[in-house]
């Protein structure tokens, strides 16, 4: 797209040392030879060739400074997180990542910043064997919008709509540490230095559960990735599946650091935390061994946290079987917070 303010494309006659331009940034930081893609960066479109018998899985996530990340985030971590949250959506569908595009708005052509951003992004891309095939670069308030492309065997994508009454409810990893870090940044909680560093890693360097999503194909009846908090995201599964659920608060997996916080903060981080990027999924009752095996294959712990029921609504039960008041733990909503 050409900018309405096209002045940055003009070349003065006597040039002082030029800051990097749009095309310098693309060439230096975002152009690598295509490997799997038929055509990568440099033309008007990239060309991808999903394998026969597969569906193309596509997802977009935008990260806006002050909304999705704090200005304190190191650019290398920001590059990782921008790709990680997108890969998390492919993971939730059981798709294998292929490639991604990057639309980037930058206040200034800050080469050191862009180099670090690209390093974090490409390290995670390399870990998943995927490549950057295109994008758009413009001046503007810092904003990253990535689109990821993956492939999944036709008919095998994990969807939000498949949960059945009687299914067991599972979650991967641990929950709540990203929110705990956010509270520490906000100053509402004080953590020891090592605990803060660990929580901050959870917030800034989430690991998308791609291998787990793929291992759950044909096993999980529904899945979603946790980005806005358990209560809200589980609500999407329940609505799409036309079922209800009961969750045992005590079974929600949490770090030692979170376990040492007061009960209300623990519940808030676990139930409404957001930014967890773990998978929440359902599987038939009796498939526990197969689910545990999928977790081992993927190298991530999986925990059975509750059950799907026929009646509508979500009930969270504490250790004494009492219902937790969920109105105190609302899901994150960008237009309500
Ligand atoms: P157009 O104007 O035709 O949309 P652009 O000049 O915006 O093309 O981009 C030139 C090429 O560089 C395209 O192949 C585009 O996909 C790629 N590109 C632009 N920005 C990025 C970026 N941030 N990361 C990767 N590729 C990019
Ligand atoms: Mg463009």
mmCIF file of C-alpha atoms and ligand atoms in Angstrom:
data_model
loop_
_atom_site.group_PDB
_atom_site.id
_atom_site.type_symbol
_atom_site.label_atom_id
_atom_site.label_comp_id
_atom_site.label_asym_id
_atom_site.label_seq_id
_atom_site.Cartn_x
_atom_site.Cartn_y
_atom_site.Cartn_z
ATOM 1 C CA UNK A 1 0.000 0.000 0.000
ATOM 2 C CA UNK A 2 1.294 3.516 -0.704
ATOM 3 C CA UNK A 3 1.082 5.845 2.282
ATOM 4 C CA UNK A 4 -0.999 9.005 2.007
ATOM 5 C CA UNK A 5 2.034 10.796 3.443
ATOM 6 C CA UNK A 6 4.342 9.729 0.601
ATOM 7 C CA UNK A 7 7.163 12.144 1.516
ATOM 8 C CA UNK A 8 9.273 9.383 3.006
ATOM 9 C CA UNK A 9 9.739 7.935 -0.479
ATOM 10 C CA UNK A 10 11.294 11.185 -1.805
ATOM 11 C CA UNK A 11 15.068 11.318 -2.281
ATOM 12 C CA UNK A 12 16.581 14.789 -1.655
ATOM 13 C CA UNK A 13 19.244 15.960 -4.149
ATOM 14 C CA UNK A 14 22.013 16.376 -1.586
ATOM 15 C CA UNK A 15 21.470 13.529 0.770
ATOM 16 C CA UNK A 16 22.506 13.666 4.405
ATOM 17 C CA UNK A 17 23.089 10.130 5.796
ATOM 18 C CA UNK A 18 19.720 8.539 5.172
ATOM 19 C CA UNK A 19 17.902 6.641 7.882
ATOM 20 C CA UNK A 20 16.819 3.213 6.705
ATOM 21 C CA UNK A 21 13.766 3.322 4.450
ATOM 22 C CA UNK A 22 10.871 0.918 4.194
ATOM 23 C CA UNK A 23 12.554 -1.225 1.552
ATOM 24 C CA UNK A 24 15.923 -1.256 3.362
ATOM 25 C CA UNK A 25 14.194 -2.582 6.469
ATOM 26 C CA UNK A 26 12.388 -5.269 4.482
ATOM 27 C CA UNK A 27 15.531 -6.275 2.595
ATOM 28 C CA UNK A 28 17.803 -6.303 5.643
ATOM 29 C CA UNK A 29 15.544 -7.777 8.288
ATOM 30 C CA UNK A 30 12.602 -9.582 6.740
ATOM 31 C CA UNK A 31 13.881 -11.171 3.540
ATOM 32 C CA UNK A 32 15.157 -14.717 3.618
ATOM 33 C CA UNK A 33 15.186 -17.236 0.783
ATOM 34 C CA UNK A 34 11.947 -19.226 0.550
ATOM 35 C CA UNK A 35 12.353 -22.889 1.417
ATOM 36 C CA UNK A 36 8.996 -24.598 1.629
ATOM 37 C CA UNK A 37 6.943 -21.794 0.119
ATOM 38 C CA UNK A 38 6.765 -21.689 -3.684
ATOM 39 C CA UNK A 39 7.429 -17.932 -3.498
ATOM 40 C CA UNK A 40 8.332 -15.769 -0.511
ATOM 41 C CA UNK A 41 9.056 -12.069 0.107
ATOM 42 C CA UNK A 42 9.562 -9.744 -2.869
ATOM 43 C CA UNK A 43 6.640 -10.128 -5.249
ATOM 44 C CA UNK A 44 3.034 -8.973 -4.994
ATOM 45 C CA UNK A 45 1.910 -12.242 -3.435
ATOM 46 C CA UNK A 46 3.559 -15.179 -1.758
ATOM 47 C CA UNK A 47 2.665 -18.620 -3.084
ATOM 48 C CA UNK A 48 2.021 -21.533 -0.731
ATOM 49 C CA UNK A 49 1.347 -25.132 -1.709
ATOM 50 C CA UNK A 50 -0.485 -27.085 0.992
ATOM 51 C CA UNK A 51 -0.274 -30.829 0.568
ATOM 52 C CA UNK A 52 -3.137 -32.585 -1.231
ATOM 53 C CA UNK A 53 -5.887 -33.724 1.126
ATOM 54 C CA UNK A 54 -5.185 -30.911 3.558
ATOM 55 C CA UNK A 55 -7.057 -27.770 4.482
ATOM 56 C CA UNK A 56 -5.273 -24.448 4.806
ATOM 57 C CA UNK A 57 -5.686 -23.112 8.385
ATOM 58 C CA UNK A 58 -5.417 -19.308 8.583
ATOM 59 C CA UNK A 59 -5.374 -17.042 11.621
ATOM 60 C CA UNK A 60 -4.550 -13.371 12.322
ATOM 61 C CA UNK A 61 -3.607 -11.695 15.586
ATOM 62 C CA UNK A 62 -2.699 -8.045 16.101
ATOM 63 C CA UNK A 63 -0.499 -6.710 18.906
ATOM 64 C CA UNK A 64 -0.865 -3.058 19.866
ATOM 65 C CA UNK A 65 1.520 -1.321 22.239
ATOM 66 C CA UNK A 66 -0.093 -0.562 25.606
ATOM 67 C CA UNK A 67 -2.917 -2.995 24.837
ATOM 68 C CA UNK A 68 -1.178 -6.314 24.221
ATOM 69 C CA UNK A 69 2.297 -5.541 25.422
ATOM 70 C CA UNK A 70 4.008 -3.044 27.698
ATOM 71 C CA UNK A 71 6.636 -0.648 26.393
ATOM 72 C CA UNK A 72 9.061 -2.402 28.778
ATOM 73 C CA UNK A 73 9.084 -5.577 26.653
ATOM 74 C CA UNK A 74 12.492 -6.246 25.066
ATOM 75 C CA UNK A 75 12.017 -6.214 21.253
ATOM 76 C CA UNK A 76 13.400 -9.748 20.965
ATOM 77 C CA UNK A 77 10.670 -10.974 23.305
ATOM 78 C CA UNK A 78 8.071 -8.956 21.413
ATOM 79 C CA UNK A 79 9.101 -10.664 18.166
ATOM 80 C CA UNK A 80 8.755 -14.053 19.845
ATOM 81 C CA UNK A 81 5.393 -13.245 21.394
ATOM 82 C CA UNK A 82 3.874 -11.807 18.219
ATOM 83 C CA UNK A 83 4.527 -15.064 16.390
ATOM 84 C CA UNK A 84 3.798 -17.265 19.423
ATOM 85 C CA UNK A 85 0.262 -15.963 19.936
ATOM 86 C CA UNK A 86 -0.469 -16.601 16.271
ATOM 87 C CA UNK A 87 1.004 -20.105 16.324
ATOM 88 C CA UNK A 88 -1.113 -20.771 19.408
ATOM 89 C CA UNK A 89 -4.232 -20.391 17.251
ATOM 90 C CA UNK A 90 -2.915 -22.958 14.771
ATOM 91 C CA UNK A 91 -2.120 -25.235 17.718
ATOM 92 C CA UNK A 92 -5.697 -24.946 18.961
ATOM 93 C CA UNK A 93 -6.895 -26.231 15.580
ATOM 94 C CA UNK A 94 -4.367 -29.058 15.461
ATOM 95 C CA UNK A 95 -2.764 -27.500 12.387
ATOM 96 C CA UNK A 96 0.877 -27.774 11.381
ATOM 97 C CA UNK A 97 2.361 -24.297 10.760
ATOM 98 C CA UNK A 98 3.670 -23.538 7.257
ATOM 99 C CA UNK A 99 4.349 -19.821 6.939
ATOM 100 C CA UNK A 100 3.365 -16.364 8.139
ATOM 101 C CA UNK A 101 3.098 -12.752 7.030
ATOM 102 C CA UNK A 102 3.935 -9.646 9.057
ATOM 103 C CA UNK A 103 2.269 -6.249 8.853
ATOM 104 C CA UNK A 104 4.381 -3.862 10.876
ATOM 105 C CA UNK A 105 3.871 -0.222 11.856
ATOM 106 C CA UNK A 106 6.905 1.463 13.428
ATOM 107 C CA UNK A 107 7.193 5.002 14.823
ATOM 108 C CA UNK A 108 10.756 5.252 13.474
ATOM 109 C CA UNK A 109 13.065 3.118 11.311
ATOM 110 C CA UNK A 110 15.011 2.050 14.410
ATOM 111 C CA UNK A 111 17.340 -0.596 12.972
ATOM 112 C CA UNK A 112 18.521 -1.948 16.331
ATOM 113 C CA UNK A 113 14.926 -2.415 17.429
ATOM 114 C CA UNK A 114 13.933 -4.096 14.167
ATOM 115 C CA UNK A 115 16.977 -6.391 14.252
ATOM 116 C CA UNK A 116 16.063 -7.591 17.753
ATOM 117 C CA UNK A 117 12.390 -7.967 16.849
ATOM 118 C CA UNK A 118 13.328 -10.051 13.799
ATOM 119 C CA UNK A 119 15.777 -12.167 15.823
ATOM 120 C CA UNK A 120 13.080 -13.137 18.334
ATOM 121 C CA UNK A 121 10.568 -13.845 15.604
ATOM 122 C CA UNK A 122 12.893 -15.894 13.413
ATOM 123 C CA UNK A 123 14.208 -17.950 16.345
ATOM 124 C CA UNK A 124 10.668 -19.168 17.034
ATOM 125 C CA UNK A 125 9.946 -19.532 13.300
ATOM 126 C CA UNK A 126 13.054 -21.702 12.904
ATOM 127 C CA UNK A 127 12.053 -23.809 15.902
ATOM 128 C CA UNK A 128 8.816 -24.600 14.071
ATOM 129 C CA UNK A 129 10.375 -24.890 10.608
ATOM 130 C CA UNK A 130 8.262 -22.076 9.163
ATOM 131 C CA UNK A 131 9.081 -18.970 7.155
ATOM 132 C CA UNK A 132 8.074 -15.337 6.717
ATOM 133 C CA UNK A 133 6.628 -15.058 3.200
ATOM 134 C CA UNK A 134 5.421 -11.450 3.031
ATOM 135 C CA UNK A 135 3.939 -8.497 4.807
ATOM 136 C CA UNK A 136 3.668 -4.764 4.874
ATOM 137 C CA UNK A 137 5.834 -2.118 6.546
ATOM 138 C CA UNK A 138 4.750 1.399 7.378
ATOM 139 C CA UNK A 139 5.386 4.283 9.749
ATOM 140 C CA UNK A 140 2.892 4.592 12.584
ATOM 141 C CA UNK A 141 2.269 3.770 16.236
ATOM 142 C CA UNK A 142 4.000 0.471 17.073
ATOM 143 C CA UNK A 143 1.707 -2.311 15.958
ATOM 144 C CA UNK A 144 2.349 -5.848 14.688
ATOM 145 C CA UNK A 145 -0.223 -7.860 12.824
ATOM 146 C CA UNK A 146 0.739 -11.385 11.835
ATOM 147 C CA UNK A 147 -1.162 -13.898 9.783
ATOM 148 C CA UNK A 148 -0.180 -17.542 10.082
ATOM 149 C CA UNK A 149 -0.888 -20.296 7.610
ATOM 150 C CA UNK A 150 -0.941 -23.966 8.509
ATOM 151 C CA UNK A 151 -2.243 -27.197 7.137
ATOM 152 C CA UNK A 152 -4.400 -29.872 8.684
ATOM 153 C CA UNK A 153 -5.668 -33.129 7.161
ATOM 154 C CA UNK A 154 -9.161 -32.483 5.781
ATOM 155 C CA UNK A 155 -11.795 -33.150 8.449
ATOM 156 C CA UNK A 156 -9.295 -33.388 11.323
ATOM 157 C CA UNK A 157 -9.136 -29.771 12.515
ATOM 158 C CA UNK A 158 -9.927 -29.371 16.233
ATOM 159 C CA UNK A 159 -12.875 -27.017 16.639
ATOM 160 C CA UNK A 160 -14.611 -25.223 19.507
ATOM 161 C CA UNK A 161 -17.888 -26.899 18.623
ATOM 162 C CA UNK A 162 -17.257 -30.575 19.378
ATOM 163 C CA UNK A 163 -17.503 -30.880 23.195
ATOM 164 C CA UNK A 164 -20.050 -33.498 24.367
ATOM 165 C CA UNK A 165 -21.722 -34.050 27.755
ATOM 166 C CA UNK A 166 -19.621 -36.581 29.661
ATOM 167 C CA UNK A 167 -16.325 -35.478 28.067
ATOM 168 C CA UNK A 168 -13.414 -34.705 30.353
ATOM 169 C CA UNK A 169 -11.992 -31.166 30.336
ATOM 170 C CA UNK A 170 -8.212 -30.761 30.100
ATOM 171 C CA UNK A 171 -5.646 -27.991 30.080
ATOM 172 C CA UNK A 172 -1.925 -27.956 29.252
ATOM 173 C CA UNK A 173 0.937 -26.404 31.222
ATOM 174 C CA UNK A 174 0.236 -24.003 34.078
ATOM 175 C CA UNK A 175 -2.124 -21.035 34.181
ATOM 176 C CA UNK A 176 -2.014 -17.543 35.597
ATOM 177 C CA UNK A 177 1.666 -16.563 35.606
ATOM 178 C CA UNK A 178 1.347 -14.024 32.782
ATOM 179 C CA UNK A 179 -1.372 -12.234 34.721
ATOM 180 C CA UNK A 180 0.710 -12.426 37.885
ATOM 181 C CA UNK A 181 3.559 -10.688 36.030
ATOM 182 C CA UNK A 182 1.156 -8.023 34.795
ATOM 183 C CA UNK A 183 0.000 -7.390 38.372
ATOM 184 C CA UNK A 184 3.640 -7.089 39.451
ATOM 185 C CA UNK A 185 4.231 -4.521 36.680
ATOM 186 C CA UNK A 186 1.099 -2.689 37.838
ATOM 187 C CA UNK A 187 2.436 -2.698 41.393
ATOM 188 C CA UNK A 188 -0.551 -4.496 42.933
ATOM 189 C CA UNK A 189 1.666 -7.416 43.982
ATOM 190 C CA UNK A 190 5.326 -7.634 44.978
ATOM 191 C CA UNK A 191 7.340 -10.679 43.896
ATOM 192 C CA UNK A 192 10.850 -11.860 44.739
ATOM 193 C CA UNK A 193 13.264 -11.081 41.885
ATOM 194 C CA UNK A 194 13.504 -14.711 40.715
ATOM 195 C CA UNK A 195 9.718 -15.174 40.860
ATOM 196 C CA UNK A 196 9.169 -11.947 38.944
ATOM 197 C CA UNK A 197 11.673 -13.043 36.291
ATOM 198 C CA UNK A 198 9.904 -16.402 35.880
ATOM 199 C CA UNK A 199 6.439 -14.831 35.690
ATOM 200 C CA UNK A 200 7.717 -12.259 33.234
ATOM 201 C CA UNK A 201 9.059 -15.041 31.008
ATOM 202 C CA UNK A 202 5.572 -16.572 30.988
ATOM 203 C CA UNK A 203 4.135 -13.237 29.921
ATOM 204 C CA UNK A 204 6.735 -12.334 27.299
ATOM 205 C CA UNK A 205 7.864 -15.732 25.980
ATOM 206 C CA UNK A 206 4.848 -18.056 25.769
ATOM 207 C CA UNK A 207 5.461 -21.411 24.052
ATOM 208 C CA UNK A 208 2.730 -22.196 21.527
ATOM 209 C CA UNK A 209 1.503 -25.786 22.044
ATOM 210 C CA UNK A 210 1.757 -26.757 18.393
ATOM 211 C CA UNK A 211 2.979 -30.326 18.951
ATOM 212 C CA UNK A 212 0.214 -30.954 21.487
ATOM 213 C CA UNK A 213 -2.485 -29.685 19.121
ATOM 214 C CA UNK A 214 -1.245 -32.022 16.401
ATOM 215 C CA UNK A 215 -1.021 -34.959 18.835
ATOM 216 C CA UNK A 216 -4.651 -34.343 19.870
ATOM 217 C CA UNK A 217 -6.032 -34.786 16.336
ATOM 218 C CA UNK A 218 -8.598 -37.571 16.339
ATOM 219 C CA UNK A 219 -8.554 -37.596 20.163
ATOM 220 C CA UNK A 220 -9.762 -34.217 21.450
ATOM 221 C CA UNK A 221 -13.436 -33.500 20.751
ATOM 222 C CA UNK A 222 -12.907 -29.716 20.978
ATOM 223 C CA UNK A 223 -10.075 -27.282 21.656
ATOM 224 C CA UNK A 224 -9.295 -23.593 22.124
ATOM 225 C CA UNK A 225 -6.163 -21.724 23.127
ATOM 226 C CA UNK A 226 -6.311 -19.619 26.280
ATOM 227 C CA UNK A 227 -5.696 -15.984 25.429
ATOM 228 C CA UNK A 228 -8.388 -14.116 27.359
ATOM 229 C CA UNK A 229 -8.675 -16.215 30.522
ATOM 230 C CA UNK A 230 -10.135 -19.644 31.262
ATOM 231 C CA UNK A 231 -13.672 -18.541 32.102
ATOM 232 C CA UNK A 232 -14.112 -16.473 28.965
ATOM 233 C CA UNK A 233 -12.410 -18.894 26.586
ATOM 234 C CA UNK A 234 -14.169 -21.950 28.014
ATOM 235 C CA UNK A 235 -17.384 -19.975 27.589
ATOM 236 C CA UNK A 236 -16.714 -19.858 23.827
ATOM 237 C CA UNK A 237 -16.362 -23.649 23.704
ATOM 238 C CA UNK A 238 -19.542 -24.151 25.732
ATOM 239 C CA UNK A 239 -21.506 -21.738 23.549
ATOM 240 C CA UNK A 240 -20.294 -23.300 20.288
ATOM 241 C CA UNK A 241 -20.830 -26.825 21.566
ATOM 242 C CA UNK A 242 -24.200 -26.220 23.249
ATOM 243 C CA UNK A 243 -23.100 -27.746 26.577
ATOM 244 C CA UNK A 244 -22.082 -26.688 30.100
ATOM 245 C CA UNK A 245 -19.073 -27.491 32.283
ATOM 246 C CA UNK A 246 -17.895 -27.977 35.845
ATOM 247 C CA UNK A 247 -14.318 -27.006 36.710
ATOM 248 C CA UNK A 248 -12.518 -27.987 39.913
ATOM 249 C CA UNK A 249 -10.614 -24.886 41.028
ATOM 250 C CA UNK A 250 -8.096 -26.945 43.018
ATOM 251 C CA UNK A 251 -7.133 -28.940 39.942
ATOM 252 C CA UNK A 252 -6.103 -25.909 37.912
ATOM 253 C CA UNK A 253 -2.337 -26.278 37.395
ATOM 254 C CA UNK A 254 -0.289 -23.384 38.742
ATOM 255 C CA UNK A 255 3.323 -22.493 39.440
ATOM 256 C CA UNK A 256 4.808 -22.519 42.941
ATOM 257 C CA UNK A 257 4.964 -18.719 42.745
ATOM 258 C CA UNK A 258 1.260 -18.384 42.037
ATOM 259 C CA UNK A 259 0.460 -20.999 44.722
ATOM 260 C CA UNK A 260 2.051 -18.747 47.328
ATOM 261 C CA UNK A 261 -0.267 -15.798 46.547
ATOM 262 C CA UNK A 262 -3.537 -15.086 48.371
ATOM 263 C CA UNK A 263 -6.583 -17.146 47.387
ATOM 264 C CA UNK A 264 -8.420 -14.362 45.557
ATOM 265 C CA UNK A 265 -5.408 -13.396 43.445
ATOM 266 C CA UNK A 266 -4.805 -17.064 42.606
ATOM 267 C CA UNK A 267 -8.398 -17.469 41.455
ATOM 268 C CA UNK A 268 -8.264 -14.242 39.458
ATOM 269 C CA UNK A 269 -5.024 -15.243 37.678
ATOM 270 C CA UNK A 270 -6.227 -18.809 37.035
ATOM 271 C CA UNK A 271 -9.777 -18.041 35.941
ATOM 272 C CA UNK A 272 -9.540 -14.637 34.297
ATOM 273 C CA UNK A 273 -5.806 -14.184 33.779
ATOM 274 C CA UNK A 274 -5.334 -14.119 30.036
ATOM 275 C CA UNK A 275 -2.161 -14.439 27.966
ATOM 276 C CA UNK A 276 -1.657 -18.073 29.043
ATOM 277 C CA UNK A 277 -1.471 -19.565 25.519
ATOM 278 C CA UNK A 278 -2.122 -23.037 26.873
ATOM 279 C CA UNK A 279 -4.579 -25.394 25.186
ATOM 280 C CA UNK A 280 -7.968 -26.053 26.775
ATOM 281 C CA UNK A 281 -9.568 -29.146 25.272
ATOM 282 C CA UNK A 282 -12.107 -31.890 25.799
ATOM 283 C CA UNK A 283 -11.709 -35.617 25.261
ATOM 284 C CA UNK A 284 -13.987 -38.581 25.880
ATOM 285 C CA UNK A 285 -14.084 -39.859 29.456
ATOM 286 C CA UNK A 286 -11.879 -42.948 29.417
ATOM 287 C CA UNK A 287 -9.318 -41.482 27.000
ATOM 288 C CA UNK A 288 -7.063 -40.331 29.869
ATOM 289 C CA UNK A 289 -4.164 -42.624 28.966
ATOM 290 C CA UNK A 290 -4.233 -41.488 25.333
ATOM 291 C CA UNK A 291 -4.373 -37.814 26.375
ATOM 292 C CA UNK A 292 -1.458 -38.296 28.772
ATOM 293 C CA UNK A 293 0.473 -40.003 25.966
ATOM 294 C CA UNK A 294 -0.240 -37.039 23.666
ATOM 295 C CA UNK A 295 1.138 -34.730 26.363
ATOM 296 C CA UNK A 296 4.292 -36.825 26.668
ATOM 297 C CA UNK A 297 4.735 -36.868 22.877
ATOM 298 C CA UNK A 298 4.449 -33.075 22.858
ATOM 299 C CA UNK A 299 6.639 -32.610 25.944
ATOM 300 C CA UNK A 300 4.028 -30.714 27.938
ATOM 301 C CA UNK A 301 2.087 -31.665 31.077
ATOM 302 C CA UNK A 302 -1.681 -32.033 30.662
ATOM 303 C CA UNK A 303 -4.166 -31.860 33.539
ATOM 304 C CA UNK A 304 -7.758 -33.032 33.825
ATOM 305 C CA UNK A 305 -9.577 -30.075 35.376
ATOM 306 C CA UNK A 306 -13.278 -30.860 35.071
ATOM 307 C CA UNK A 307 -16.093 -32.237 32.962
ATOM 308 C CA UNK A 308 -18.594 -31.281 30.308
ATOM 309 C CA UNK A 309 -22.255 -31.482 31.365
ATOM 310 C CA UNK A 310 -25.499 -31.359 29.381
ATOM 311 C CA UNK A 311 -27.045 -28.356 31.137
ATOM 312 C CA UNK A 312 -25.890 -24.897 30.087
ATOM 313 C CA UNK A 313 -23.456 -22.664 31.982
ATOM 314 C CA UNK A 314 -20.122 -22.925 33.735
ATOM 315 C CA UNK A 315 -19.766 -23.837 37.410
ATOM 316 C CA UNK A 316 -16.396 -23.571 39.133
ATOM 317 C CA UNK A 317 -16.220 -25.548 42.384
ATOM 318 C CA UNK A 318 -13.769 -24.920 45.213
ATOM 319 C CA UNK A 319 -12.126 -27.627 47.363
ATOM 320 C CA UNK A 320 -15.267 -27.939 49.498
ATOM 321 C CA UNK A 321 -17.539 -28.316 46.480
ATOM 322 C CA UNK A 322 -18.893 -24.776 46.872
ATOM 323 C CA UNK A 323 -19.571 -22.749 43.741
ATOM 324 C CA UNK A 324 -17.110 -19.902 43.108
ATOM 325 C CA UNK A 325 -18.690 -16.506 42.318
ATOM 326 C CA UNK A 326 -17.537 -15.937 38.746
ATOM 327 C CA UNK A 327 -18.887 -12.390 38.550
ATOM 328 C CA UNK A 328 -15.729 -11.461 40.471
ATOM 329 C CA UNK A 329 -13.519 -12.971 37.735
ATOM 330 C CA UNK A 330 -14.626 -11.531 34.419
ATOM 331 C CA UNK A 331 -12.913 -12.397 31.152
ATOM 332 C CA UNK A 332 -10.796 -9.797 29.436
ATOM 333 C CA UNK A 333 -12.610 -7.710 26.828
ATOM 334 C CA UNK A 334 -10.747 -4.990 24.917
ATOM 335 C CA UNK A 335 -13.756 -2.712 24.793
ATOM 336 C CA UNK A 336 -14.726 -3.153 28.449
ATOM 337 C CA UNK A 337 -11.390 -2.823 30.211
HETATM 338 P P1 LIG B 1 2.985 -3.931 -2.313
HETATM 339 O O1 LIG B 1 3.060 -2.450 -2.344
HETATM 340 O O2 LIG B 1 2.901 -4.592 -3.636
HETATM 341 O O3 LIG B 1 1.979 -4.449 -1.330
HETATM 342 P P2 LIG B 1 5.252 -3.728 -0.641
HETATM 343 O O4 LIG B 1 6.105 -2.703 -1.276
HETATM 344 O O5 LIG B 1 4.405 -3.359 0.524
HETATM 345 O O6 LIG B 1 4.404 -4.437 -1.768
HETATM 346 O O7 LIG B 1 6.187 -4.939 -0.160
HETATM 347 C C1 LIG B 1 7.203 -5.440 -1.029
HETATM 348 C C2 LIG B 1 7.457 -6.900 -0.683
HETATM 349 O O8 LIG B 1 7.978 -6.979 0.620
HETATM 350 C C3 LIG B 1 6.217 -7.787 -0.725
HETATM 351 O O9 LIG B 1 6.607 -9.062 -1.187
HETATM 352 C C4 LIG B 1 5.800 -7.843 0.722
HETATM 353 O O10 LIG B 1 5.109 -9.047 0.993
HETATM 354 C C5 LIG B 1 7.148 -7.793 1.427
HETATM 355 N N1 LIG B 1 7.088 -7.199 2.749
HETATM 356 C C6 LIG B 1 6.751 -5.935 3.105
HETATM 357 N N2 LIG B 1 6.855 -5.743 4.422
HETATM 358 C C7 LIG B 1 7.259 -6.916 4.952
HETATM 359 C C8 LIG B 1 7.525 -7.373 6.274
HETATM 360 N N3 LIG B 1 7.407 -6.590 7.349
HETATM 361 N N4 LIG B 1 7.899 -8.665 6.418
HETATM 362 C C9 LIG B 1 7.995 -9.475 5.354
HETATM 363 N N5 LIG B 1 7.791 -9.114 4.094
HETATM 364 C C10 LIG B 1 7.414 -7.842 3.894
HETATM 365 MG MG1 LIG B 2 2.430 -3.819 0.661
#
